[in-house]
């Protein structure tokens, strides 16, 4: 029975670092360019205070956005009543679409 506390601790650590929720936003016709860029985002005061993060896409177009929150981050949000929320955000840039004769369609 002495092994149960170690198992419980290992299970808690595993649960806190595993994926809990993922939200994904994609365009209808994907046209990705390059690798995904990922960063951690913190929001304080129910979203009133947060660092402004600007996507660095040469085309100024985004192909896909993913927001991930693990169990530890979700528990922190619940325990602080939403006053502090942390999530992992990933995005992929899109290539510039070219129409006939290289003209960009709008």
C-alpha positions as a LaTeX table, in Angstrom:
\begin{tabular}{lrrr}
\hline
Residue & $x$ (\AA) & $y$ (\AA) & $z$ (\AA) \\
\hline
Unk1 & 0.00 & 0.00 & 0.00 \\
Unk2 & 2.99 & 2.33 & 0.35 \\
Unk3 & 3.17 & 2.59 & $-3.46$ \\
Unk4 & $-0.25$ & 4.21 & $-3.77$ \\
Unk5 & 0.86 & 7.74 & $-2.77$ \\
Unk6 & 3.68 & 7.60 & $-5.35$ \\
Unk7 & 1.18 & 6.44 & $-7.97$ \\
Unk8 & $-1.23$ & 9.24 & $-7.02$ \\
Unk9 & 1.53 & 11.84 & $-7.28$ \\
Unk10 & 2.67 & 10.46 & $-10.64$ \\
Unk11 & $-0.92$ & 10.47 & $-11.91$ \\
Unk12 & $-1.45$ & 14.06 & $-10.74$ \\
Unk13 & 1.75 & 15.23 & $-12.45$ \\
Unk14 & 0.82 & 13.41 & $-15.65$ \\
Unk15 & $-2.68$ & 14.88 & $-15.64$ \\
Unk16 & $-1.39$ & 18.42 & $-15.06$ \\
Unk17 & 0.96 & 18.35 & $-18.05$ \\
Unk18 & $-1.28$ & 16.46 & $-20.46$ \\
Unk19 & $-3.63$ & 18.21 & $-22.86$ \\
Unk20 & $-7.00$ & 19.10 & $-21.43$ \\
Unk21 & $-8.70$ & 21.30 & $-24.02$ \\
Unk22 & $-7.74$ & 22.43 & $-27.50$ \\
Unk23 & $-9.60$ & 24.98 & $-29.61$ \\
Unk24 & $-8.72$ & 25.18 & $-33.31$ \\
Unk25 & $-9.62$ & 27.81 & $-35.89$ \\
Unk26 & $-8.78$ & 27.10 & $-39.55$ \\
Unk27 & $-9.65$ & 28.66 & $-42.87$ \\
Unk28 & $-11.80$ & 26.89 & $-45.48$ \\
Unk29 & $-8.94$ & 26.48 & $-47.97$ \\
Unk30 & $-5.71$ & 25.98 & $-46.00$ \\
Unk31 & $-2.56$ & 27.45 & $-47.53$ \\
Unk32 & 0.06 & 27.20 & $-44.73$ \\
Unk33 & 3.47 & 28.79 & $-44.96$ \\
Unk34 & 6.26 & 27.70 & $-42.61$ \\
Unk35 & 6.17 & 26.13 & $-39.18$ \\
Unk36 & 3.74 & 26.86 & $-36.38$ \\
Unk37 & 4.75 & 29.55 & $-33.87$ \\
Unk38 & 3.84 & 28.83 & $-30.24$ \\
Unk39 & 3.86 & 30.98 & $-27.10$ \\
Unk40 & 2.30 & 31.05 & $-23.63$ \\
Unk41 & $-0.30$ & 33.70 & $-22.90$ \\
Unk42 & $-1.37$ & 34.99 & $-19.48$ \\
Unk43 & $-4.56$ & 36.92 & $-18.85$ \\
Unk44 & $-5.30$ & 38.72 & $-15.57$ \\
Unk45 & $-8.47$ & 40.26 & $-14.18$ \\
Unk46 & $-10.91$ & 38.29 & $-16.35$ \\
Unk47 & $-9.03$ & 39.33 & $-19.49$ \\
Unk48 & $-8.74$ & 43.02 & $-18.62$ \\
Unk49 & $-4.92$ & 42.85 & $-18.45$ \\
Unk50 & $-2.91$ & 40.85 & $-20.95$ \\
Unk51 & 0.17 & 41.30 & $-23.07$ \\
Unk52 & $-0.58$ & 42.23 & $-26.66$ \\
Unk53 & 0.94 & 39.64 & $-28.96$ \\
Unk54 & 1.20 & 40.38 & $-32.67$ \\
Unk55 & 1.57 & 37.51 & $-35.14$ \\
Unk56 & 4.75 & 37.83 & $-37.18$ \\
Unk57 & 3.50 & 36.80 & $-40.63$ \\
Unk58 & 5.22 & 38.29 & $-43.70$ \\
Unk59 & 1.98 & 37.88 & $-45.68$ \\
Unk60 & $-0.09$ & 39.44 & $-42.85$ \\
Unk61 & $-2.38$ & 36.40 & $-43.21$ \\
Unk62 & $-3.05$ & 33.62 & $-40.68$ \\
Unk63 & $-3.88$ & 30.06 & $-41.77$ \\
Unk64 & $-4.59$ & 28.36 & $-38.43$ \\
Unk65 & $-4.82$ & 29.20 & $-34.72$ \\
Unk66 & $-4.82$ & 26.69 & $-31.84$ \\
Unk67 & $-5.42$ & 27.50 & $-28.18$ \\
Unk68 & $-4.46$ & 24.77 & $-25.71$ \\
Unk69 & $-5.04$ & 24.60 & $-21.98$ \\
Unk70 & $-3.88$ & 21.70 & $-19.82$ \\
Unk71 & $-5.45$ & 20.51 & $-16.58$ \\
Unk72 & $-3.08$ & 22.54 & $-14.39$ \\
Unk73 & $-3.89$ & 25.73 & $-16.30$ \\
Unk74 & $-7.62$ & 24.99 & $-16.13$ \\
Unk75 & $-7.43$ & 24.35 & $-12.38$ \\
Unk76 & $-5.56$ & 27.61 & $-11.87$ \\
Unk77 & $-8.32$ & 29.45 & $-13.73$ \\
Unk78 & $-10.99$ & 27.80 & $-11.58$ \\
Unk79 & $-9.16$ & 28.31 & $-8.26$ \\
Unk80 & $-8.56$ & 32.01 & $-8.98$ \\
Unk81 & $-12.17$ & 32.41 & $-10.20$ \\
Unk82 & $-10.87$ & 33.39 & $-13.62$ \\
Unk83 & $-8.65$ & 36.18 & $-12.32$ \\
Unk84 & $-5.58$ & 34.48 & $-13.84$ \\
Unk85 & $-5.83$ & 32.38 & $-16.97$ \\
Unk86 & $-2.94$ & 30.80 & $-18.83$ \\
Unk87 & $-3.01$ & 29.08 & $-22.23$ \\
Unk88 & $-0.65$ & 27.96 & $-25.00$ \\
Unk89 & $-1.37$ & 29.61 & $-28.36$ \\
Unk90 & $-0.05$ & 28.36 & $-31.70$ \\
Unk91 & $-0.54$ & 29.92 & $-35.11$ \\
Unk92 & 0.56 & 29.27 & $-38.68$ \\
Unk93 & 0.94 & 31.94 & $-41.30$ \\
Unk94 & $-0.65$ & 31.62 & $-44.73$ \\
Unk95 & 0.83 & 32.21 & $-48.16$ \\
Unk96 & $-0.40$ & 35.17 & $-50.18$ \\
Unk97 & $-3.10$ & 33.88 & $-52.54$ \\
Unk98 & $-2.45$ & 34.69 & $-56.18$ \\
Unk99 & $-5.24$ & 35.12 & $-58.69$ \\
Unk100 & $-4.94$ & 35.26 & $-62.47$ \\
Unk101 & $-1.65$ & 36.84 & $-63.63$ \\
Unk102 & $-0.45$ & 37.08 & $-60.00$ \\
Unk103 & $-3.14$ & 39.60 & $-59.00$ \\
Unk104 & $-4.30$ & 39.19 & $-55.42$ \\
Unk105 & $-8.02$ & 38.48 & $-55.18$ \\
Unk106 & $-9.97$ & 40.26 & $-52.46$ \\
\hline
\end{tabular}
